[in-house]
CSV table of C-alpha atoms and ligand atoms in Angstrom, one decimal:
chain,number,residue,atom,x,y,z
H,10,ARG,CA,28.7,-28.4,-14.0
H,11,ALA,CA,30.6,-25.3,-15.1
H,12,SER,CA,32.6,-27.4,-17.6
H,13,ASP,CA,29.3,-28.3,-19.4
H,14,LEU,CA,28.6,-24.6,-20.1
H,15,PRO,CA,29.5,-23.0,-23.4
H,16,GLY,CA,32.8,-21.2,-23.3
H,17,ASN,CA,31.8,-17.7,-22.4
H,18,ALA,CA,28.7,-18.4,-20.3
H,19,ILE,CA,30.5,-17.7,-17.0
H,20,ALA,CA,31.9,-14.4,-18.4
H,21,VAL,CA,28.4,-13.4,-19.4
H,22,PHE,CA,27.1,-14.3,-16.0
H,23,ASP,CA,29.8,-12.2,-14.3
H,24,GLU,CA,29.0,-9.3,-16.5
H,25,GLU,CA,25.4,-9.4,-15.5
H,26,MET,CA,26.2,-9.8,-11.8
H,27,ASN,CA,28.4,-6.8,-12.1
H,28,GLN,CA,25.8,-4.8,-13.8
H,29,ARG,CA,23.2,-5.6,-11.2
H,30,ILE,CA,25.6,-4.7,-8.3
H,31,LYS,CA,26.5,-1.5,-10.0
H,32,SER,CA,22.9,-0.5,-10.6
H,33,LYS,CA,22.1,-1.4,-7.0
H,34,GLN,CA,24.8,1.0,-5.8
H,35,GLU,CA,23.7,3.6,-8.3
H,36,MET,CA,20.1,3.2,-7.1
H,37,GLU,CA,21.2,3.7,-3.5
H,38,VAL,CA,23.0,6.9,-4.4
H,39,ALA,CA,20.1,8.1,-6.5
H,40,LEU,CA,17.6,7.4,-3.7
H,41,ARG,CA,19.7,9.2,-1.1
H,42,ARG,CA,19.9,12.3,-3.4
H,43,ALA,CA,16.2,12.0,-4.3
H,44,LEU,CA,15.3,12.3,-0.6
H,45,ASP,CA,17.5,15.3,-0.1
H,46,SER,CA,16.3,17.1,-3.2
H,47,ASP,CA,12.6,16.5,-2.9
H,48,GLU,CA,12.0,14.2,-5.9
H,49,PHE,CA,9.4,12.1,-4.1
H,50,SER,CA,5.8,12.8,-3.8
H,51,VAL,CA,2.7,11.0,-2.5
H,52,HIS,CA,-0.3,10.1,-4.7
H,53,TYR,CA,-3.6,9.0,-3.3
H,54,GLN,CA,-6.0,6.3,-4.6
H,55,PRO,CA,-9.7,6.4,-3.5
H,56,GLN,CA,-11.2,3.7,-1.4
H,57,VAL,CA,-14.9,3.5,-2.1
H,58,ALA,CA,-18.0,2.2,-0.4
H,59,LEU,CA,-19.4,-0.3,-2.9
H,60,ASP,CA,-23.0,0.4,-2.1
H,61,SER,CA,-23.0,4.2,-2.3
H,62,GLY,CA,-19.9,4.9,-4.4
H,63,GLU,CA,-18.8,7.3,-1.7
H,64,VAL,CA,-15.0,7.9,-1.2
H,65,ILE,CA,-14.4,6.8,2.4
H,66,GLY,CA,-10.6,6.6,2.4
H,67,VAL,CA,-7.4,6.9,0.4
H,68,GLU,CA,-4.3,4.8,0.1
H,69,ALA,CA,-1.0,6.8,0.0
H,70,LEU,CA,1.4,5.6,-2.7
H,71,ILE,CA,4.9,7.0,-3.1
H,72,ARG,CA,6.0,8.4,-6.4
H,73,TRP,CA,9.5,9.2,-7.6
H,74,SER,CA,10.1,11.7,-10.3
H,75,HIS,CA,13.7,11.4,-11.4
H,76,PRO,CA,15.1,14.4,-13.2
H,77,GLU,CA,16.5,12.3,-16.1
H,78,MET,CA,14.7,9.0,-15.9
H,79,GLY,CA,11.3,10.3,-15.3
H,80,ASN,CA,8.8,8.4,-13.1
H,81,ILE,CA,10.2,5.3,-11.5
H,82,PRO,CA,7.5,3.0,-10.1
H,83,PRO,CA,7.8,1.9,-6.4
H,84,GLY,CA,8.3,-1.7,-7.4
H,85,GLN,CA,11.7,-0.7,-8.9
H,86,PHE,CA,13.0,1.2,-5.9
H,87,ILE,CA,11.3,0.0,-2.7
H,88,PRO,CA,13.3,-3.3,-2.7
H,89,THR,CA,16.6,-1.4,-2.8
H,90,ALA,CA,15.3,1.1,-0.2
H,91,GLU,CA,14.7,-2.0,2.0
H,92,GLU,CA,18.0,-3.6,1.3
H,93,THR,CA,19.9,-0.5,2.2
H,94,GLY,CA,17.8,0.6,5.2
H,95,LEU,CA,16.8,3.8,3.5
H,96,ILE,CA,13.2,2.7,3.7
H,97,ILE,CA,13.1,3.8,7.3
H,98,GLU,CA,13.7,7.4,6.4
H,99,LEU,CA,11.6,7.1,3.3
H,100,GLY,CA,8.8,5.5,5.1
H,101,ARG,CA,8.9,8.2,7.8
H,102,TRP,CA,8.8,10.8,5.1
H,103,VAL,CA,5.7,9.3,3.4
H,104,LEU,CA,3.9,9.1,6.8
H,105,ARG,CA,4.6,12.7,7.6
H,106,ARG,CA,3.7,14.0,4.2
H,107,ALA,CA,0.5,11.9,3.8
H,108,CYS,CA,-0.8,12.8,7.3
H,109,MET,CA,0.0,16.5,6.7
H,110,GLU,CA,-1.8,16.5,3.3
H,111,VAL,CA,-4.8,14.4,4.2
H,112,GLY,CA,-5.2,16.2,7.6
H,113,GLY,CA,-5.9,19.4,5.7
H,114,TRP,CA,-8.7,18.0,3.5
H,115,PRO,CA,-12.3,19.2,3.7
H,116,LYS,CA,-13.7,15.6,4.3
H,117,PRO,CA,-12.5,13.4,7.1
H,118,VAL,CA,-11.6,10.3,5.0
H,119,GLN,CA,-9.4,7.5,6.3
H,120,LEU,CA,-5.7,7.4,5.3
H,121,SER,CA,-3.9,4.1,4.6
H,122,VAL,CA,-0.1,4.2,4.5
H,123,ASN,CA,2.1,1.2,3.4
H,124,VAL,CA,4.7,0.4,6.0
H,125,SER,CA,7.7,-1.8,5.6
H,126,PRO,CA,8.4,-4.5,8.2
H,127,LEU,CA,11.9,-2.9,8.5
H,128,GLN,CA,10.2,0.2,10.0
H,129,PHE,CA,9.0,-2.1,12.7
H,130,GLU,CA,12.3,-4.0,13.1
H,131,HIS,CA,14.9,-1.3,12.8
H,132,GLY,CA,13.0,1.9,13.0
H,133,ASP,CA,10.8,3.3,15.8
H,134,ILE,CA,7.5,3.1,13.9
H,135,VAL,CA,5.4,3.9,17.0
H,136,ALA,CA,7.3,7.2,17.6
H,137,ASP,CA,7.2,8.0,13.9
H,138,VAL,CA,3.5,7.5,13.7
H,139,ARG,CA,2.8,9.6,16.9
H,140,GLU,CA,4.9,12.4,15.5
H,141,ALA,CA,3.2,12.4,12.2
H,142,LEU,CA,-0.2,12.5,13.9
H,143,GLU,CA,0.8,15.3,16.3
H,144,GLU,CA,2.4,17.4,13.6
H,145,SER,CA,-0.6,17.1,11.2
H,146,GLY,CA,-3.4,17.1,13.7
H,147,LEU,CA,-4.8,14.0,11.9
H,148,PRO,CA,-6.8,11.9,14.5
H,149,ALA,CA,-5.3,8.5,15.1
H,150,GLU,CA,-8.7,6.9,14.2
H,151,ARG,CA,-8.3,8.1,10.6
H,152,LEU,CA,-4.9,6.4,10.1
H,153,VAL,CA,-4.4,2.8,8.9
H,154,VAL,CA,-1.1,1.1,8.4
H,155,GLU,CA,-0.9,-1.5,5.6
H,156,ILE,CA,1.5,-4.3,6.1
H,157,THR,CA,2.4,-6.9,3.4
H,158,GLU,CA,2.3,-10.5,4.5
H,159,SER,CA,5.0,-11.6,2.0
H,160,LEU,CA,7.4,-9.4,4.0
H,161,LEU,CA,6.4,-10.6,7.4
H,162,ILE,CA,8.8,-13.5,7.4
H,163,THR,CA,10.6,-11.6,10.1
H,164,GLU,CA,7.6,-11.7,12.3
H,165,THR,CA,8.6,-11.6,16.0
H,166,SER,CA,6.9,-11.0,19.3
H,167,GLN,CA,8.3,-7.5,19.1
H,168,PHE,CA,6.6,-6.9,15.8
H,169,THR,CA,3.3,-8.0,17.3
H,170,ALA,CA,3.8,-5.8,20.4
H,171,LYS,CA,4.4,-2.8,18.2
H,172,LEU,CA,1.2,-3.5,16.2
H,173,GLU,CA,-0.7,-3.7,19.5
H,174,GLU,CA,0.8,-0.4,20.6
H,175,LEU,CA,-0.4,1.2,17.4
H,176,ARG,CA,-3.8,-0.2,17.8
H,177,ALA,CA,-3.9,1.0,21.4
H,178,CYS,CA,-3.4,4.5,20.0
H,179,GLY,CA,-6.5,4.0,17.8
H,180,ILE,CA,-4.7,3.3,14.5
H,181,GLY,CA,-6.0,0.6,12.2
H,182,VAL,CA,-3.9,-2.3,10.8
H,183,ALA,CA,-4.6,-3.8,7.4
H,184,LEU,CA,-3.1,-6.9,5.9
H,185,ASP,CA,-2.2,-6.0,2.3
H,186,ASP,CA,-2.1,-8.4,-0.7
H,187,PHE,CA,-4.0,-11.0,1.2
H,188,GLY,CA,-3.8,-14.5,-0.2
H,189,THR,CA,-0.5,-14.0,-2.0
H,190,GLY,CA,2.0,-15.0,0.8
H,191,TYR,CA,2.9,-18.4,2.1
H,192,SER,CA,1.0,-18.2,5.4
H,193,SER,CA,-1.9,-15.7,5.0
H,194,LEU,CA,-4.2,-17.8,7.1
H,195,SER,CA,-1.9,-18.3,10.1
H,196,TYR,CA,-1.0,-14.6,10.2
H,197,LEU,CA,-4.7,-13.9,10.3
H,198,GLY,CA,-5.0,-15.9,13.5
H,199,ARG,CA,-1.9,-14.5,15.2
H,200,LEU,CA,-1.5,-10.9,14.2
H,201,PRO,CA,-3.7,-8.0,15.6
H,202,ILE,CA,-5.3,-7.0,12.3
H,203,ASP,CA,-8.5,-5.0,11.6
H,204,LYS,CA,-8.7,-5.2,7.9
H,205,ILE,CA,-7.9,-7.6,5.0
H,206,LYS,CA,-7.1,-6.4,1.5
H,207,ILE,CA,-8.0,-9.0,-1.0
H,208,ASP,CA,-5.2,-9.0,-3.5
H,209,GLN,CA,-5.9,-7.8,-7.0
H,210,SER,CA,-4.8,-11.2,-8.5
H,211,PHE,CA,-8.1,-12.6,-7.2
H,212,VAL,CA,-10.2,-9.7,-8.2
H,213,SER,CA,-8.8,-9.7,-11.8
H,214,GLY,CA,-10.4,-13.2,-12.2
H,215,LEU,CA,-13.9,-11.7,-11.7
H,216,PRO,CA,-16.5,-12.1,-12.9
H,217,ASP,CA,-15.8,-15.2,-15.0
H,218,ASN,CA,-13.3,-17.2,-13.1
H,219,ALA,CA,-15.2,-19.6,-10.7
H,220,ALA,CA,-12.1,-20.3,-8.5
H,221,SER,CA,-11.5,-16.6,-7.9
H,222,THR,CA,-15.1,-16.1,-7.1
H,223,ALA,CA,-15.1,-19.0,-4.6
H,224,ILE,CA,-11.9,-17.8,-3.0
H,225,ILE,CA,-13.2,-14.3,-2.5
H,226,ARG,CA,-16.5,-15.7,-1.1
H,227,ALA,CA,-14.5,-17.8,1.4
H,228,VAL,CA,-12.3,-14.8,2.4
H,229,LEU,CA,-15.4,-12.7,3.0
H,230,MET,CA,-17.0,-15.4,5.2
H,231,LEU,CA,-13.8,-15.9,7.1
H,232,ALA,CA,-13.3,-12.1,7.7
H,233,ASP,CA,-16.9,-11.9,8.8
H,234,SER,CA,-16.4,-14.6,11.4
H,235,LEU,CA,-13.2,-13.1,12.6
H,236,ASP,CA,-14.9,-9.7,12.8
H,237,LYS,CA,-12.4,-8.0,10.3
H,238,SER,CA,-13.4,-5.7,7.5
H,239,VAL,CA,-12.4,-6.3,3.9
H,240,ILE,CA,-11.2,-4.2,1.0
H,241,ALA,CA,-11.0,-5.6,-2.5
H,242,GLU,CA,-8.0,-4.2,-4.5
H,243,GLY,CA,-7.5,-3.8,-8.2
H,244,ILE,CA,-11.1,-3.3,-9.3
H,245,GLU,CA,-11.0,-2.4,-12.9
H,246,THR,CA,-14.5,-2.9,-14.3
H,247,VAL,CA,-18.1,-2.2,-13.3
H,248,ASP,CA,-18.8,-5.9,-13.4
H,249,GLN,CA,-16.2,-6.6,-10.9
H,250,ALA,CA,-17.5,-3.9,-8.6
H,251,TRP,CA,-21.1,-5.2,-8.9
H,252,LEU,CA,-20.1,-8.8,-8.2
H,253,LEU,CA,-18.0,-7.9,-5.2
H,254,ARG,CA,-20.9,-5.9,-3.8
H,255,LEU,CA,-23.2,-8.8,-4.5
H,256,LEU,CA,-20.8,-11.2,-2.6
H,257,GLY,CA,-21.0,-8.8,0.4
H,258,CYS,CA,-17.8,-6.9,0.1
H,259,ARG,CA,-18.3,-3.3,1.3
H,260,ILE,CA,-15.2,-1.5,0.2
H,261,GLY,CA,-13.3,-1.4,-3.0
H,262,GLN,CA,-10.2,0.2,-4.6
H,263,GLY,CA,-9.0,0.2,-8.2
H,264,TYR,CA,-8.7,2.0,-11.5
H,265,TYR,CA,-12.4,1.7,-12.0
H,266,PHE,CA,-13.0,4.1,-9.1
H,267,GLY,CA,-9.8,6.2,-9.7
H,268,ARG,CA,-6.1,5.9,-10.3
H,269,PRO,CA,-3.7,7.2,-7.8
H,270,CYS,CA,-3.4,10.9,-8.2
H,271,PRO,CA,-1.9,14.0,-6.6
H,272,ALA,CA,-3.6,15.5,-3.5
H,273,VAL,CA,-5.1,18.4,-5.3
H,274,ASP,CA,-6.9,16.1,-7.8
H,275,LEU,CA,-8.2,13.9,-5.0
H,276,VAL,CA,-9.5,16.9,-3.1
H,277,ALA,CA,-11.3,18.1,-6.3
H,278,LYS,CA,-12.9,14.6,-6.6
H,279,LEU,CA,-14.1,14.8,-3.0
H,280,ASN,CA,-15.6,18.3,-3.7
H,281,GLU,CA,-17.3,17.0,-6.8
H,282,ASP,CA,-18.9,14.1,-4.8
H,283,GLU,CA,-20.2,16.7,-2.3
H,284,ALA,CA,-21.6,18.8,-5.1
H,285,ASP,CA,-23.2,15.7,-6.7
H,286,LYS,CA,-25.0,14.9,-3.5
H,287,MET,CA,-26.4,18.4,-2.8
H,288,PRO,CA,-29.3,18.5,-5.4
H,289,MET,CA,-30.6,15.2,-4.2
H,290,GLU,CA,-30.6,16.3,-0.6
H,291,ALA,CA,-32.3,19.6,-1.6
H,292,MET,CA,-35.0,17.6,-3.2
H,293,GLY,CA,-35.6,16.0,0.1
S,18,C2E,P1,0.0,-2.0,-2.8
S,18,C2E,O1,0.2,-1.4,-1.5
S,18,C2E,O2,-0.7,-3.3,-2.9
S,18,C2E,O3,-0.7,-0.9,-3.7
S,18,C2E,C1,-1.6,-1.1,-4.7
S,18,C2E,C2,-0.9,-1.1,-6.1
S,18,C2E,O4,-1.8,-1.5,-7.1
S,18,C2E,C3,-0.4,0.3,-6.5
S,18,C2E,O5,0.7,0.2,-7.3
S,18,C2E,C4,-1.6,0.8,-7.3
S,18,C2E,O6,-1.3,1.9,-8.2
S,18,C2E,C5,-2.0,-0.4,-8.0
S,18,C2E,N1,-3.4,-0.5,-8.5
S,18,C2E,C6,-4.4,0.2,-7.9
S,18,C2E,N2,-5.6,-0.1,-8.5
S,18,C2E,C7,-5.2,-0.9,-9.6
S,18,C2E,C8,-6.0,-1.6,-10.6
S,18,C2E,O7,-7.2,-1.4,-10.7
S,18,C2E,N3,-5.3,-2.4,-11.5
S,18,C2E,C9,-3.9,-2.5,-11.4
S,18,C2E,N4,-3.3,-3.3,-12.3
S,18,C2E,N5,-3.2,-1.9,-10.4
S,18,C2E,C10,-3.8,-1.2,-9.5
S,18,C2E,P2,2.0,1.1,-7.0
S,18,C2E,O8,1.7,2.5,-6.6
S,18,C2E,O9,2.9,0.9,-8.2
S,18,C2E,O10,2.7,0.4,-5.8
S,18,C2E,C11,3.2,-0.9,-5.8
S,18,C2E,C12,3.6,-1.4,-4.4
S,18,C2E,O11,4.7,-0.6,-3.9
S,18,C2E,C13,2.5,-1.2,-3.4
S,18,C2E,O12,1.5,-2.2,-3.5
S,18,C2E,C14,3.3,-1.2,-2.1
S,18,C2E,O13,3.5,-2.6,-1.7
S,18,C2E,C15,4.6,-0.5,-2.5
S,18,C2E,N6,4.5,0.9,-2.1
S,18,C2E,C16,4.0,2.0,-2.7
S,18,C2E,N7,4.1,3.1,-1.9
S,18,C2E,C17,4.8,2.7,-0.8
S,18,C2E,C18,5.3,3.3,0.4
S,18,C2E,O14,5.1,4.6,0.6
S,18,C2E,N8,5.9,2.6,1.3
S,18,C2E,C19,6.1,1.2,1.1
S,18,C2E,N9,6.8,0.6,2.1
S,18,C2E,N10,5.7,0.6,0.1
S,18,C2E,C20,5.0,1.3,-0.9
S,19,MG,MG1,-1.0,-1.2,0.1
S,20,MG,MG1,-1.9,-4.6,-2.3
S,21,MG,MG1,1.9,-4.8,-2.6
């Protein structure tokens, strides 16, 4: 009861509430301005074939460089962007920018883009994707949208229909952070999904944690029976990469293979890979 609280607890609580609301409003204003003044950029993290080490895809990750506060991580502004609806415009911007950049690269790697459920619910995701593809010339088969299950609480038949529509265009659908939501398994059965991304919280337990290993083994078996491909996220060590490969996982992503970086650096990495391969091919 309030009367049990120390004298100024309520005042302190009000103060904190105030602070939070104020900073949310400030965040909204700052996000708006950031969109208009080009403070966002897209970084790319490699997705690698675990048997050959070849980069076969990239995940686009938004970055915000604030003029005074410096780099603000997505975890700190995506929630506000979602609460205020700005995510629809921001998400559209990421899609266009990423398709444009990756569409111009020398190697035809896959591009995965994180998409908020709000872009399905309140935006026209299908039109946005079509436009981004048309404008960039990126073939639909090279684009994958990543949806996060924890945010799929709003799942509706309309949501599923839009996913089907994207798939009909040739676009892939990946279920991000698999295993961390409340109903991963039931989503897997109901939603039209091509790819599962095993969350980094399971990968971080490798190689020593027996439970993590067992869960990953089970997810790989399940994915295989459902004919879905798997990416392991958050690979930080060579041991983790080796064990995942041994367990039959084909694709990996994580700091071990490369941190998210600007487009120019990723292109340089792709070119290096090509150069590395040449002498071996020349030797026959
Ligand atoms: P996510 O889609 O699961 O992306 C993976 C996150 O894990 C990224 O964090 C990445 O930098 C980080 N990561 C990659 N490898 C490792 C590793 O080996 N170890 C560790 N500890 N972390 C690793 P980031 O860039 O901070 O993004 C966080 C989340 O913000 C993303 O999680 C995604 O849910 C969201 N996000 C990022 N960009 C966008 C976007 O353009 N649109 C939307 N709607 N959400 C985005
Ligand atoms: Mg993702
Ligand atoms: Mg993830
Ligand atoms: Mg996530």
